[in-house]
Short mmCIF file of N, CA and C in Angstrom, two decimals:
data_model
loop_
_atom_site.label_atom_id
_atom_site.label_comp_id
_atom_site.label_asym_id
_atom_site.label_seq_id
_atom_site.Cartn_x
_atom_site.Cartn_y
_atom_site.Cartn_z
N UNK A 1 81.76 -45.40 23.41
CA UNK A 1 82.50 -44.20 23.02
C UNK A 1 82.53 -43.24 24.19
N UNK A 2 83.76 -42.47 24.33
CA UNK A 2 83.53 -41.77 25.57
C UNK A 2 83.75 -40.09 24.71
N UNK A 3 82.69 -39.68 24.80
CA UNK A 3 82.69 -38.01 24.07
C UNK A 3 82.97 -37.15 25.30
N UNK A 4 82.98 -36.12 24.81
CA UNK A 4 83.83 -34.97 25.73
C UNK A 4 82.58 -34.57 26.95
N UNK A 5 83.51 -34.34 27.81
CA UNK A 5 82.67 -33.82 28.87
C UNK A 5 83.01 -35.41 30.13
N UNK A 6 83.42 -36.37 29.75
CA UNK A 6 83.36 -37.55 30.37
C UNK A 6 81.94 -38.43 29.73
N UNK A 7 81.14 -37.56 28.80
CA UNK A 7 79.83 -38.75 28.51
C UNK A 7 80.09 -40.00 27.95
N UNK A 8 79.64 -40.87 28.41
CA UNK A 8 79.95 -42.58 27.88
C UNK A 8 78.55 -42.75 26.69
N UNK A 9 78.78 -43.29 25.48
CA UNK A 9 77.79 -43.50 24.78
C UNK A 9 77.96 -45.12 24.72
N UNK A 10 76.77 -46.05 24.94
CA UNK A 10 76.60 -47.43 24.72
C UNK A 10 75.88 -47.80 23.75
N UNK A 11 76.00 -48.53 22.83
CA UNK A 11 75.61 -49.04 21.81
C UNK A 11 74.48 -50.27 21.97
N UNK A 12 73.81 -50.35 21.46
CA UNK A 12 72.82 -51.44 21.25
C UNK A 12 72.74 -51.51 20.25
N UNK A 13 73.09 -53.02 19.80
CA UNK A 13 72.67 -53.50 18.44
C UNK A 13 71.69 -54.99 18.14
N UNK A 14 70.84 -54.43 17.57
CA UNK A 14 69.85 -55.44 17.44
C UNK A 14 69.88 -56.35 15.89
N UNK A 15 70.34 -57.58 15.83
CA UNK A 15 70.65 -58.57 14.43
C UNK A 15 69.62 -58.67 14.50
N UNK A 16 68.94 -59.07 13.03
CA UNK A 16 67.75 -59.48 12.43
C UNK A 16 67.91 -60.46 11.40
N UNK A 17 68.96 -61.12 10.55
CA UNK A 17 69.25 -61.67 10.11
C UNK A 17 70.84 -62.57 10.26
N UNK A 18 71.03 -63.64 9.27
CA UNK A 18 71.85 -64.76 9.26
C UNK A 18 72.74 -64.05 8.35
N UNK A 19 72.82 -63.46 7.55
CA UNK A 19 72.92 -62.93 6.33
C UNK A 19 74.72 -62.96 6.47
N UNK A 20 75.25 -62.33 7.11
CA UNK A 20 76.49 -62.24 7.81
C UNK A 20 76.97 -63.31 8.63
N UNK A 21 76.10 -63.84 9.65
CA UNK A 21 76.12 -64.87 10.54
C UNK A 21 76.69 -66.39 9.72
N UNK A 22 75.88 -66.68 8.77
CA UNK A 22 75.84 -67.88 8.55
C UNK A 22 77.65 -68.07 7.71
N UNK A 23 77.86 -66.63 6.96
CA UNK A 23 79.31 -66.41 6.30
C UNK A 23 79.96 -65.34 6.84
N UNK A 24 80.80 -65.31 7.17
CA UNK A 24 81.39 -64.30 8.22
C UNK A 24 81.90 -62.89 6.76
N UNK A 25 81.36 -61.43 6.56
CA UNK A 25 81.12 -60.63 5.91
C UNK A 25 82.09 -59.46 6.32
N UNK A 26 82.94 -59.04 5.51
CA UNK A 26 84.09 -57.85 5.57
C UNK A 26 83.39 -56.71 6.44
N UNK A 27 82.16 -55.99 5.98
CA UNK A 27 81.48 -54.97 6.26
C UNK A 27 81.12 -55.35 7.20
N UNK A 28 81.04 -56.32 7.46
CA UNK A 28 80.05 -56.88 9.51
C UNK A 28 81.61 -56.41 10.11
N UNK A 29 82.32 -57.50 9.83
CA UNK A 29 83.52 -56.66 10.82
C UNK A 29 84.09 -55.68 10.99
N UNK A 30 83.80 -54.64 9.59
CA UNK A 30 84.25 -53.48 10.14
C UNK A 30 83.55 -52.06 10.81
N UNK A 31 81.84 -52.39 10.58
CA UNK A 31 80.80 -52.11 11.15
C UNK A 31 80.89 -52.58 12.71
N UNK A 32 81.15 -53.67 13.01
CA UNK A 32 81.16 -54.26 14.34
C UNK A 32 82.51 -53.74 15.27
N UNK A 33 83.54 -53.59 14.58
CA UNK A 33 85.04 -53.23 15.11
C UNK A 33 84.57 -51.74 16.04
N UNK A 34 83.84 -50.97 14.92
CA UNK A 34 83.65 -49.29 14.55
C UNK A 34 82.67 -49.15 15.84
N UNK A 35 81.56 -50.19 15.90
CA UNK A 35 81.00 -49.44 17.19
C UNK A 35 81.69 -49.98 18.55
N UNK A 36 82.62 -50.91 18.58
CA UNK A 36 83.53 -50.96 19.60
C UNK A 36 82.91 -52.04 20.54
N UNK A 37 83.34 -52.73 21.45
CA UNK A 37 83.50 -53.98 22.29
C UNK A 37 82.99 -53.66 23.45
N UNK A 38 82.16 -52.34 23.95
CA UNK A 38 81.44 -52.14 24.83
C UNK A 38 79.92 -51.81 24.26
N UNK A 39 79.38 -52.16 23.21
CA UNK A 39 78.38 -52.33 22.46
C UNK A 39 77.57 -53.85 22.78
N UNK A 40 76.05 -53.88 23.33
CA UNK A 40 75.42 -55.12 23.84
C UNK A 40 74.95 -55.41 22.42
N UNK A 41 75.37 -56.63 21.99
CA UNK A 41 74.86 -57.12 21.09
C UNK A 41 73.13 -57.62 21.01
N UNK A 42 72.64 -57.81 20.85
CA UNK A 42 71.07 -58.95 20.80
C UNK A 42 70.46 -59.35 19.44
N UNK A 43 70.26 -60.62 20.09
CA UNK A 43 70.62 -61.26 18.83
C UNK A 43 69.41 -61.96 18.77
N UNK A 44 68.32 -63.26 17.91
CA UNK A 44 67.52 -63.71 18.21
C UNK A 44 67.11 -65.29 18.58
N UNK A 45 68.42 -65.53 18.79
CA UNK A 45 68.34 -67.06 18.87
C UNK A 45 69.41 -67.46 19.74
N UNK A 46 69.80 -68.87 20.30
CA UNK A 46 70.74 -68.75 20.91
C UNK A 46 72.55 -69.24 19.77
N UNK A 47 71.51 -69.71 18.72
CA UNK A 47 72.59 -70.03 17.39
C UNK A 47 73.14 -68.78 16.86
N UNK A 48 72.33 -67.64 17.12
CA UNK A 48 72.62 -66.56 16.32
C UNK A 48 73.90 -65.88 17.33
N UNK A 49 73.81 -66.07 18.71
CA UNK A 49 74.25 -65.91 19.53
C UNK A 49 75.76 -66.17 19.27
N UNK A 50 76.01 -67.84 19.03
CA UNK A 50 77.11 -68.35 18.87
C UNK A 50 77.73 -68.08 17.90
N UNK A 51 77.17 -67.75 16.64
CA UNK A 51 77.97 -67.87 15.94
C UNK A 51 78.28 -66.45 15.41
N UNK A 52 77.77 -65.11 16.12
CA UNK A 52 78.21 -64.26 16.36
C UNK A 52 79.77 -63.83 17.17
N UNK A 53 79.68 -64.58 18.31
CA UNK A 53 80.83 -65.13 19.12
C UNK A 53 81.68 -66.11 18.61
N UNK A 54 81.32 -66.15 17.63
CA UNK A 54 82.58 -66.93 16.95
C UNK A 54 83.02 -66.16 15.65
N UNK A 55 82.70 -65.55 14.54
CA UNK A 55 82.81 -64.88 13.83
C UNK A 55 83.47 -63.71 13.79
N UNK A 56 83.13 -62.77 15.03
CA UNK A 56 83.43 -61.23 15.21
C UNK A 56 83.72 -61.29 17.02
N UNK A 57 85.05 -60.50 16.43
CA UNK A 57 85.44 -59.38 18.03
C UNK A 57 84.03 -58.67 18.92
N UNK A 58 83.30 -59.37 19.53
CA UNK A 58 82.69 -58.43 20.82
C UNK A 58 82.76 -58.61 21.78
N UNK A 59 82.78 -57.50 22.27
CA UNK A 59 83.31 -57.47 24.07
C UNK A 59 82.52 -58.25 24.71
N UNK A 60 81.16 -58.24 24.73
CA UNK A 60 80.79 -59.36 26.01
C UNK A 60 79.72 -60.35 25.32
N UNK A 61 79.10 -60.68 25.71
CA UNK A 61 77.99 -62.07 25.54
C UNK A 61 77.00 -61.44 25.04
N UNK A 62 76.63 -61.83 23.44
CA UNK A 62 75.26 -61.36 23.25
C UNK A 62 74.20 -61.92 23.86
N UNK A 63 73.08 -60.99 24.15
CA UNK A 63 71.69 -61.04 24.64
C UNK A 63 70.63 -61.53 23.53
N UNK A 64 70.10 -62.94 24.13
CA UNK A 64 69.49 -63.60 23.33
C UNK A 64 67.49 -62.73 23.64
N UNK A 65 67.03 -62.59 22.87
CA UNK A 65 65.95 -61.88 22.12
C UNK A 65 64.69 -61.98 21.31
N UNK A 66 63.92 -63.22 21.52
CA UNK A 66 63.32 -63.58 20.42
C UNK A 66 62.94 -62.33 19.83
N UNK A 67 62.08 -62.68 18.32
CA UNK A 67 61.24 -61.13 17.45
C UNK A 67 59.40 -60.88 18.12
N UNK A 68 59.18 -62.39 19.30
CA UNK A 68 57.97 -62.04 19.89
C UNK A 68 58.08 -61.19 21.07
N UNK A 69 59.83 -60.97 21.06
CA UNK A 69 58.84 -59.42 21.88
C UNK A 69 58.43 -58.17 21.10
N UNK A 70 58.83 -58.63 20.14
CA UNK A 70 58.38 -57.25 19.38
C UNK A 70 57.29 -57.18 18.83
N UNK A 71 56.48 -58.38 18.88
CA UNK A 71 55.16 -58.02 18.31
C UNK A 71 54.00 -57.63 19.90
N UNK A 72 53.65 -56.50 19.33
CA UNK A 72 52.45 -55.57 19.77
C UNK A 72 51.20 -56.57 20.70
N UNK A 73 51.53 -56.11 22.31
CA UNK A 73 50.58 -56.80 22.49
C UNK A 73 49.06 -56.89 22.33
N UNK A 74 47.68 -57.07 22.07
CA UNK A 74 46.83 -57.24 21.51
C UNK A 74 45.88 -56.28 23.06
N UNK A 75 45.05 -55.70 22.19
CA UNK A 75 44.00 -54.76 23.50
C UNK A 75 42.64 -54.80 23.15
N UNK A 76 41.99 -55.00 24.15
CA UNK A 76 40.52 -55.19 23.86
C UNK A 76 40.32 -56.88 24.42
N UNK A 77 39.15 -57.37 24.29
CA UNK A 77 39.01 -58.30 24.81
C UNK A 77 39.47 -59.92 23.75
N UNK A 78 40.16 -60.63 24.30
CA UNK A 78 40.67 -61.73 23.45
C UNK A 78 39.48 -62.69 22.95
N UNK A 79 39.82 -63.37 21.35
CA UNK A 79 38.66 -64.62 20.70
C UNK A 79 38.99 -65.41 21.35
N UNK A 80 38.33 -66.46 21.82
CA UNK A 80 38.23 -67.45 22.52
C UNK A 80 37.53 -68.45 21.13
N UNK A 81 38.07 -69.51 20.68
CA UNK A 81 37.34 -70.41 19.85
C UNK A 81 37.75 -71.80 19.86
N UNK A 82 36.72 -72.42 19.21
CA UNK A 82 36.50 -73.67 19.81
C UNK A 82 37.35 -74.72 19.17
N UNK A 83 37.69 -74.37 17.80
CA UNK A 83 38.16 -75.07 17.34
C UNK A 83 39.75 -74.02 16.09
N UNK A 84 40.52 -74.43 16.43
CA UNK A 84 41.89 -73.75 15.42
C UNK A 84 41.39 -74.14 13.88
N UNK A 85 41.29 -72.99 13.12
CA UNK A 85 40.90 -72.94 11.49
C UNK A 85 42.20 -72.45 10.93
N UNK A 86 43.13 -71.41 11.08
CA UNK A 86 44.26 -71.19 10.10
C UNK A 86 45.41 -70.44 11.20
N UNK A 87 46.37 -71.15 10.50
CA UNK A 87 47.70 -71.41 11.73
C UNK A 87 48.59 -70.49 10.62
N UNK A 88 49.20 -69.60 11.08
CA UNK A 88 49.98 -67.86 10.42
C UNK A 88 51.44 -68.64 10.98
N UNK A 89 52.60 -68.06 9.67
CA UNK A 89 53.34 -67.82 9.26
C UNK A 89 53.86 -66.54 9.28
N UNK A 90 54.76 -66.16 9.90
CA UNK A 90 55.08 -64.15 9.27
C UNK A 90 56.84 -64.34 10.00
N UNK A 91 57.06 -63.89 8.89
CA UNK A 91 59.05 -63.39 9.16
C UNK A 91 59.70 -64.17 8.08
N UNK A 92 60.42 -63.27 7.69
CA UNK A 92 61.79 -63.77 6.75
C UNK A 92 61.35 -65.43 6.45
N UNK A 93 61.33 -65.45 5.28
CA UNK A 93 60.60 -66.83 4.87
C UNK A 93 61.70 -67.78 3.77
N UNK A 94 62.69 -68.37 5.11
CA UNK A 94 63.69 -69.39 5.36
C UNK A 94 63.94 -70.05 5.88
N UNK A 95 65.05 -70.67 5.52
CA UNK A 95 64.84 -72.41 6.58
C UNK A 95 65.02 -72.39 7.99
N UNK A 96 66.20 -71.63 7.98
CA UNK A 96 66.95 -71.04 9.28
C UNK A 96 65.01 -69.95 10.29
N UNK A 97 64.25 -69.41 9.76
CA UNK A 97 63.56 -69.09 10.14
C UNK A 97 61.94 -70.30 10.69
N UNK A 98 62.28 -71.46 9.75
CA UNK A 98 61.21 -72.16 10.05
C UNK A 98 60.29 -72.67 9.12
N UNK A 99 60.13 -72.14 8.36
CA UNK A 99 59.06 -72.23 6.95
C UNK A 99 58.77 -73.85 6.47
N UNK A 100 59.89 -74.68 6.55
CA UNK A 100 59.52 -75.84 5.92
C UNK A 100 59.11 -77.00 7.31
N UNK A 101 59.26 -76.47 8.33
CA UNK A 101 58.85 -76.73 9.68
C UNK A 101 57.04 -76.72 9.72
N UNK A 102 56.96 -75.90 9.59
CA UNK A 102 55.27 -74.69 9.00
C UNK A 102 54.91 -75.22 8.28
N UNK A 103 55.22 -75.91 6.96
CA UNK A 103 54.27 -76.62 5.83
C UNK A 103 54.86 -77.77 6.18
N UNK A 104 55.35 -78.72 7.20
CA UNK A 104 55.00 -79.87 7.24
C UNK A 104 53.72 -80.37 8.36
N UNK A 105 54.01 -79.40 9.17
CA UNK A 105 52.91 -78.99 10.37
C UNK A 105 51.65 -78.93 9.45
N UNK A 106 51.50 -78.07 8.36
CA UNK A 106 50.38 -78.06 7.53
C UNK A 106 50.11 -79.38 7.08
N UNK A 107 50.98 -79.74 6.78
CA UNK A 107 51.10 -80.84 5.66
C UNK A 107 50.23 -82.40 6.38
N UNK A 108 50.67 -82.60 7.38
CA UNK A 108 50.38 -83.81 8.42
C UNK A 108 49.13 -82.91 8.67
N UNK A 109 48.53 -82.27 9.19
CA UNK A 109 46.79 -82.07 9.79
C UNK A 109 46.19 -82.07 8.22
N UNK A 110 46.94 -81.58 6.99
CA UNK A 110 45.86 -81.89 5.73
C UNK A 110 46.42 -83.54 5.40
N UNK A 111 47.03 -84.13 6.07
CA UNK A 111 46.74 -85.92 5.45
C UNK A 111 46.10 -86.47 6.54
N UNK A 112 45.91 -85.66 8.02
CA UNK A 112 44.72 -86.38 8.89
C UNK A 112 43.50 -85.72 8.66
N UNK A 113 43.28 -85.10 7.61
CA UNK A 113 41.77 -85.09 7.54
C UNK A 113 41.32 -83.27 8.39
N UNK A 114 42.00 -82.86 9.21
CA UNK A 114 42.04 -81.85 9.23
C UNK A 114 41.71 -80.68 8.61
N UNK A 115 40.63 -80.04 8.83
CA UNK A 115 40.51 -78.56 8.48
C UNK A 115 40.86 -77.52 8.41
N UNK A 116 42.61 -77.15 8.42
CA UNK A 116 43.21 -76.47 8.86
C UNK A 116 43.91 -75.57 7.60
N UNK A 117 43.66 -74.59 7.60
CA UNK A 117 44.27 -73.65 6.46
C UNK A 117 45.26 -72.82 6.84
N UNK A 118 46.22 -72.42 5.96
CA UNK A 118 47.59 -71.72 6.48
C UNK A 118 47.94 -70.11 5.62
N UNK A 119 47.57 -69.53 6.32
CA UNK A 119 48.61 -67.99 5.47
C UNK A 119 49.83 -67.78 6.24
N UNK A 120 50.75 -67.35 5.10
CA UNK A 120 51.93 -66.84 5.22
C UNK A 120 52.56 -65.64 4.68
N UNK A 121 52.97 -64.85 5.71
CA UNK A 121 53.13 -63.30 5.18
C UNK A 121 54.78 -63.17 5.72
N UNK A 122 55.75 -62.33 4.16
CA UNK A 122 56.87 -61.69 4.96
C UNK A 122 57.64 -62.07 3.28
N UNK A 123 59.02 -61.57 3.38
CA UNK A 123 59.33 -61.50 2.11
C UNK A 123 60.26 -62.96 2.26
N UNK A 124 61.04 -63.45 0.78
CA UNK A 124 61.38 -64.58 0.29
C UNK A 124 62.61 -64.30 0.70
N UNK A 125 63.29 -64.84 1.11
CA UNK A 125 65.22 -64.66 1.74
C UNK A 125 65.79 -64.68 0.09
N UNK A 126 65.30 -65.77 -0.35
CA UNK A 126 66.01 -65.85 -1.65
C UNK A 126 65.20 -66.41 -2.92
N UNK A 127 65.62 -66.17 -3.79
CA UNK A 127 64.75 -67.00 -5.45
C UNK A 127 64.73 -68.62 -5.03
N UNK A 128 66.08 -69.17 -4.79
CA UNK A 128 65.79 -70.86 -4.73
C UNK A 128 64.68 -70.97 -3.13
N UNK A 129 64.53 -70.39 -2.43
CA UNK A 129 63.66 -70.49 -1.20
C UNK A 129 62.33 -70.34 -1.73
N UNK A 130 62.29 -69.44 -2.64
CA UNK A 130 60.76 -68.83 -3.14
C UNK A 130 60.14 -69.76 -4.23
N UNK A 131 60.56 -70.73 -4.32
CA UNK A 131 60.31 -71.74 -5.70
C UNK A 131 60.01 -73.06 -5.15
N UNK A 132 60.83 -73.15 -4.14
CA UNK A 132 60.60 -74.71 -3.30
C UNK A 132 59.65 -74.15 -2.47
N UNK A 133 59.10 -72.87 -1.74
CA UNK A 133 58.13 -73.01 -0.69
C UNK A 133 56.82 -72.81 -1.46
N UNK A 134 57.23 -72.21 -2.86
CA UNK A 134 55.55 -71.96 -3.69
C UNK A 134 55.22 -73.32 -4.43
N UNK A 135 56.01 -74.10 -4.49
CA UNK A 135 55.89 -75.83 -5.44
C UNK A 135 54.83 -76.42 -4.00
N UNK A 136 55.65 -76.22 -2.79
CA UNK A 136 54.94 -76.98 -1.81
C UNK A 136 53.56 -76.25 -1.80
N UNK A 137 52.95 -74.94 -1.45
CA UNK A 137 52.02 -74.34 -1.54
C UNK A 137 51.28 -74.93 -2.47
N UNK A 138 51.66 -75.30 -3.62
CA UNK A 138 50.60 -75.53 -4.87
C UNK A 138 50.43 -76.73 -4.66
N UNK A 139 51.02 -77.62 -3.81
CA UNK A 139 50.94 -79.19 -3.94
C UNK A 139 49.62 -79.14 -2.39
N UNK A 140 49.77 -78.34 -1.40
CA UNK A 140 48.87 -78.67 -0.45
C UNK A 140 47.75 -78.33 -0.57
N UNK A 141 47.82 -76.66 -1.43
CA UNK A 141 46.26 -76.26 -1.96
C UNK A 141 45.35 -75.61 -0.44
N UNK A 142 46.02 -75.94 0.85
CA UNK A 142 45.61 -75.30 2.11
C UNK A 142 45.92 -74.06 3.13
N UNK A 143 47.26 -73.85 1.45
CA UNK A 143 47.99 -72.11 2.47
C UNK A 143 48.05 -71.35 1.01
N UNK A 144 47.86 -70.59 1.81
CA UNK A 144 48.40 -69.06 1.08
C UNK A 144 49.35 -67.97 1.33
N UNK A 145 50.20 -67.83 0.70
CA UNK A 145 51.11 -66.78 0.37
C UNK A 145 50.17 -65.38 0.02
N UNK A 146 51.05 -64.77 1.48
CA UNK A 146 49.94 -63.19 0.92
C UNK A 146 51.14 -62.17 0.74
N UNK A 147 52.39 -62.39 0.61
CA UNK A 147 53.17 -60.94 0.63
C UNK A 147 53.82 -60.41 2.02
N UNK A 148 55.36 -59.63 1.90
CA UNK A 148 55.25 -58.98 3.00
C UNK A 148 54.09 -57.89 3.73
N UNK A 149 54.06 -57.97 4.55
CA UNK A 149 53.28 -57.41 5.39
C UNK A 149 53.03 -56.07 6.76
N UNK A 150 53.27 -55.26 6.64
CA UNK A 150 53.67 -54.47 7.64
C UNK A 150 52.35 -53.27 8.19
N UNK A 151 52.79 -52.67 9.49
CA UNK A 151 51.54 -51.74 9.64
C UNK A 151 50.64 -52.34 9.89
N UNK A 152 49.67 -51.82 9.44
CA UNK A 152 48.25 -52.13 9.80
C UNK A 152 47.72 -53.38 8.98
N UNK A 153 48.33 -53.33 8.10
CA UNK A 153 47.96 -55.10 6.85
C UNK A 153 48.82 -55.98 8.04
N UNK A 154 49.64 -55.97 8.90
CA UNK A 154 50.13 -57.23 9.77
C UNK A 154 49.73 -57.53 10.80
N UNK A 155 48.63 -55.97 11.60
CA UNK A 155 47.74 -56.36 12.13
C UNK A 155 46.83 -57.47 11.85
N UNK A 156 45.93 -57.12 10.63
CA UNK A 156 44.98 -57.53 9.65
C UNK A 156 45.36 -58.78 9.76
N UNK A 157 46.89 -58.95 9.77
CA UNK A 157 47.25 -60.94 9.32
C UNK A 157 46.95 -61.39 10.92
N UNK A 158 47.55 -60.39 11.39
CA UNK A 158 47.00 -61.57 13.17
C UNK A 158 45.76 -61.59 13.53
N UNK A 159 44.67 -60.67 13.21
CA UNK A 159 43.41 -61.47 12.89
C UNK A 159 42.91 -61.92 12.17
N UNK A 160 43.77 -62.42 11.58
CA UNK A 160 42.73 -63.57 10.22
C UNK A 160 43.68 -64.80 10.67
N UNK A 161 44.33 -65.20 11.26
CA UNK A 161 44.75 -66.11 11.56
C UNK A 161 44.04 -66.83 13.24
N UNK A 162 44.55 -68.15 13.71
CA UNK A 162 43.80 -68.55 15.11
C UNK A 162 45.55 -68.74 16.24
N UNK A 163 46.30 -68.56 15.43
CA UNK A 163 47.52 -69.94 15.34
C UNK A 163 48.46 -69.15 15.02
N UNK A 164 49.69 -68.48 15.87
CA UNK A 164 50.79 -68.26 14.85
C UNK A 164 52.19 -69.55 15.13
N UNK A 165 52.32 -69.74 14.54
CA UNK A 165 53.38 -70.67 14.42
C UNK A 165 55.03 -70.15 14.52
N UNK A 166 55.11 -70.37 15.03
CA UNK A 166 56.90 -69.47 15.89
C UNK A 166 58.37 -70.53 16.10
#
């Protein structure tokens, strides 16, 4: 946008979801039109990327982004341990995010005999997602579902975990 005086305003927009992506959505395009084609998109994947660029008018190439830069880097001195006990789960808890990736990873170290326990924190994308990932939960008996998570409780989840799974 160019406001008075000659000031140029640039837009940054940061996607967090498929939600739009995966079905191309009236309100995305006219949200997307509105902040205009000199707006840097970033996006978190390089799929999310594409099919942004295929869906909607933007001016240049979105900037791919994972969500680990956004997690907080850790201060104080790091655990060092000898052996991995419980491998973390956290974000939007869907396919497109990974989840059934995550309980098969679980799934194979609990049929080798493995000691390995799993929490998973972040909210359900949808009812049919939240029914097939809690059937599997009850069938492995080695993870737990704790809830979204934020603040200082998502701290809390990255130390109770050894393992995050990404």
């Amino acid at each position: 946008f160019l406001l008075p005086f000659g000031i140029h305003v640039l837009f940054f927009v940061h996607h967090h979801s498929f939600l739009y992506l995966d079905v191309p959505r009236a309100l995305a395009r006219v949200v997307i039109y509105a902040i205009g084609k000199n707006a840097q998109h970033i996006v978190l994947c390089n799929t999310m990327a594409a099919r942004m660029e295929s869906w909607y008018a933007i001016g240049k190439p979105p900037l791919v982004l994972s969500n680990c830069a956004l997690v907080p880097s850790t201060t104080g001195t790091p655990r060092y341990k000898a052996q991995v006990g419980t491998l973390g789960f956290l974000g939007n808890i869907e396919e497109s995010k990974g989840i059934f990736e995550y309980l098969d990873v679980l799934e194979r170290l609990q049929n080798a005999g493995e000691g390995v326990h799993g929490l998973i924190a972040g909210p359900f994308h949808d009812r049919e997602i939240e029914e097939v990932v809690r059937a599997r939960i009850g069938r492995l008996g080695n993870v737990r579902y704790l809830g979204p998570k934020y603040g200082t409780e998502k701290s809390d989840f990255f130390g109770a975990i050894d393992v995050l799974l990404y």
